[in-house]
PDB file of C-alpha atoms in Angstrom:
ATOM      1  CA  UNK M  66     285.578  34.406 128.801  1.00 83.00           C
ATOM      2  CA  UNK M  67     283.279  32.014 127.012  1.00 93.00           C
ATOM      3  CA  UNK M  68     283.643  28.268 127.529  1.00 95.00           C
ATOM      4  CA  UNK M  69     282.654  25.637 124.982  1.00 96.00           C
ATOM      5  CA  UNK M  70     279.649  24.502 127.069  1.00 97.00           C
ATOM      6  CA  UNK M  71     278.267  27.971 127.699  1.00 98.00           C
ATOM      7  CA  UNK M  72     274.945  28.734 125.994  1.00 98.00           C
ATOM      8  CA  UNK M  73     274.617  32.316 124.794  1.00 98.00           C
ATOM      9  CA  UNK M  74     271.137  33.809 124.313  1.00 98.00           C
ATOM     10  CA  UNK M  75     269.665  37.219 123.608  1.00 98.00           C
ATOM     11  CA  UNK M  76     267.825  38.422 126.686  1.00 97.00           C
ATOM     12  CA  UNK M  77     264.201  39.495 126.622  1.00 96.00           C
ATOM     13  CA  UNK M  78     263.861  42.795 124.832  1.00 96.00           C
ATOM     14  CA  UNK M  79     267.060  42.365 122.774  1.00 98.00           C
ATOM     15  CA  UNK M  80     266.806  41.415 119.115  1.00 97.00           C
ATOM     16  CA  UNK M  81     268.704  41.302 115.857  1.00 97.00           C
ATOM     17  CA  UNK M  82     267.180  43.669 113.291  1.00 97.00           C
ATOM     18  CA  UNK M  83     268.009  44.904 109.810  1.00 97.00           C
ATOM     19  CA  UNK M  84     267.826  48.722 109.852  1.00 95.00           C
ATOM     20  CA  UNK M  85     266.797  49.915 106.407  1.00 96.00           C
ATOM     21  CA  UNK M  86     267.812  53.512 107.102  1.00 93.00           C
ATOM     22  CA  UNK M  87     271.369  52.558 108.092  1.00 89.00           C
ATOM     23  CA  UNK M  88     271.366  49.663 105.632  1.00 95.00           C
ATOM     24  CA  UNK M  89     273.011  47.561 108.339  1.00 96.00           C
ATOM     25  CA  UNK M  90     272.243  44.918 110.907  1.00 98.00           C
ATOM     26  CA  UNK M  91     271.811  46.230 114.442  1.00 97.00           C
ATOM     27  CA  UNK M  92     271.364  44.684 117.839  1.00 97.00           C
ATOM     28  CA  UNK M  93     268.447  46.476 119.476  1.00 96.00           C
ATOM     29  CA  UNK M  94     267.804  46.730 123.172  1.00 96.00           C
ATOM     30  CA  UNK M  95     265.522  49.121 125.092  1.00 93.00           C
ATOM     31  CA  UNK M  96     266.848  52.627 124.308  1.00 92.00           C
ATOM     32  CA  UNK M  97     270.167  51.194 122.947  1.00 94.00           C
ATOM     33  CA  UNK M  98     271.438  49.933 119.622  1.00 93.00           C
ATOM     34  CA  UNK M  99     274.696  48.501 118.358  1.00 95.00           C
ATOM     35  CA  UNK M 100     275.511  48.528 114.688  1.00 96.00           C
ATOM     36  CA  UNK M 101     276.997  45.184 113.624  1.00 97.00           C
ATOM     37  CA  UNK M 102     279.632  44.470 111.013  1.00 97.00           C
ATOM     38  CA  UNK M 103     279.410  41.324 108.856  1.00 96.00           C
ATOM     39  CA  UNK M 104     281.347  39.252 111.400  1.00 95.00           C
ATOM     40  CA  UNK M 105     279.202  40.320 114.361  1.00 97.00           C
ATOM     41  CA  UNK M 106     276.067  39.579 112.355  1.00 97.00           C
ATOM     42  CA  UNK M 107     277.372  36.121 111.364  1.00 97.00           C
ATOM     43  CA  UNK M 108     278.105  35.261 115.004  1.00 97.00           C
ATOM     44  CA  UNK M 109     274.769  36.534 116.367  1.00 98.00           C
ATOM     45  CA  UNK M 110     272.856  34.821 113.585  1.00 97.00           C
ATOM     46  CA  UNK M 111     273.906  31.514 115.106  1.00 97.00           C
ATOM     47  CA  UNK M 112     272.924  32.432 118.680  1.00 98.00           C
ATOM     48  CA  UNK M 113     269.561  30.806 119.385  1.00 97.00           C
ATOM     49  CA  UNK M 114     269.650  30.135 123.117  1.00 97.00           C
ATOM     50  CA  UNK M 115     269.875  26.366 122.485  1.00 97.00           C
ATOM     51  CA  UNK M 116     273.286  25.756 120.968  1.00 97.00           C
ATOM     52  CA  UNK M 117     276.481  25.934 123.030  1.00 98.00           C
ATOM     53  CA  UNK M 118     279.355  28.249 122.277  1.00 98.00           C
ATOM     54  CA  UNK M 119     281.343  25.250 121.091  1.00 97.00           C
ATOM     55  CA  UNK M 120     278.610  24.222 118.643  1.00 97.00           C
ATOM     56  CA  UNK M 121     278.296  27.768 117.331  1.00 97.00           C
ATOM     57  CA  UNK M 122     282.047  28.140 116.733  1.00 97.00           C
ATOM     58  CA  UNK M 123     282.186  24.756 114.964  1.00 96.00           C
ATOM     59  CA  UNK M 124     279.318  25.747 112.697  1.00 96.00           C
ATOM     60  CA  UNK M 125     280.984  29.083 111.881  1.00 97.00           C
ATOM     61  CA  UNK M 126     284.321  27.412 111.218  1.00 96.00           C
ATOM     62  CA  UNK M 127     282.671  24.961 108.825  1.00 96.00           C
ATOM     63  CA  UNK M 128     280.580  27.602 107.142  1.00 95.00           C
ATOM     64  CA  UNK M 129     283.474  29.996 106.547  1.00 95.00           C
ATOM     65  CA  UNK M 130     286.192  27.339 106.146  1.00 95.00           C
ATOM     66  CA  UNK M 131     288.252  29.005 108.883  1.00 95.00           C
ATOM     67  CA  UNK M 132     290.344  27.639 111.753  1.00 95.00           C
ATOM     68  CA  UNK M 133     288.059  26.854 114.657  1.00 92.00           C
ATOM     69  CA  UNK M 134     290.585  28.178 117.188  1.00 94.00           C
ATOM     70  CA  UNK M 135     290.548  31.607 115.541  1.00 94.00           C
ATOM     71  CA  UNK M 136     286.756  31.605 115.263  1.00 96.00           C
ATOM     72  CA  UNK M 137     286.461  30.670 118.946  1.00 96.00           C
ATOM     73  CA  UNK M 138     288.918  33.381 120.029  1.00 95.00           C
ATOM     74  CA  UNK M 139     287.228  36.117 118.003  1.00 94.00           C
ATOM     75  CA  UNK M 140     283.696  34.999 118.872  1.00 96.00           C
ATOM     76  CA  UNK M 141     284.526  34.733 122.584  1.00 97.00           C
ATOM     77  CA  UNK M 142     285.813  38.293 122.688  1.00 96.00           C
ATOM     78  CA  UNK M 143     282.805  39.636 120.822  1.00 97.00           C
ATOM     79  CA  UNK M 144     280.186  37.753 122.860  1.00 97.00           C
ATOM     80  CA  UNK M 145     281.928  38.526 126.159  1.00 96.00           C
ATOM     81  CA  UNK M 146     281.807  42.265 125.306  1.00 96.00           C
ATOM     82  CA  UNK M 147     278.098  41.999 124.568  1.00 97.00           C
ATOM     83  CA  UNK M 148     277.552  40.141 127.854  1.00 97.00           C
ATOM     84  CA  UNK M 149     279.408  42.877 129.736  1.00 96.00           C
ATOM     85  CA  UNK M 150     277.138  45.471 128.173  1.00 95.00           C
ATOM     86  CA  UNK M 151     274.046  43.318 128.951  1.00 95.00           C
ATOM     87  CA  UNK M 152     273.148  42.620 125.333  1.00 97.00           C
ATOM     88  CA  UNK M 153     273.655  38.877 125.906  1.00 97.00           C
ATOM     89  CA  UNK M 154     272.913  36.273 128.571  1.00 98.00           C
ATOM     90  CA  UNK M 155     275.107  33.246 129.015  1.00 97.00           C
ATOM     91  CA  UNK M 156     274.157  30.137 130.956  1.00 96.00           C
ATOM     92  CA  UNK M 157     276.475  27.267 131.804  1.00 91.00           C
TER      93      UNK M 157
END
């Protein structure tokens, strides 16, 4: 699970891309792609390899006027799943 101090980052070769054919945001990796919904795109748009998970969730909570606990819970699950599939690196 993600901790507030963890710093998520897209690994080398993985990038966020708008696919004009699908008319959707996708997360591209070598020979793999994940289509993102609006929530997934919102979360990954804040991942820059510099900000901590806690900072990202606070920014999202402020931006969408949502409870930070719910944002943290949903974001942690999403980012952990991406990490498990090697679409995301996390450093302490």
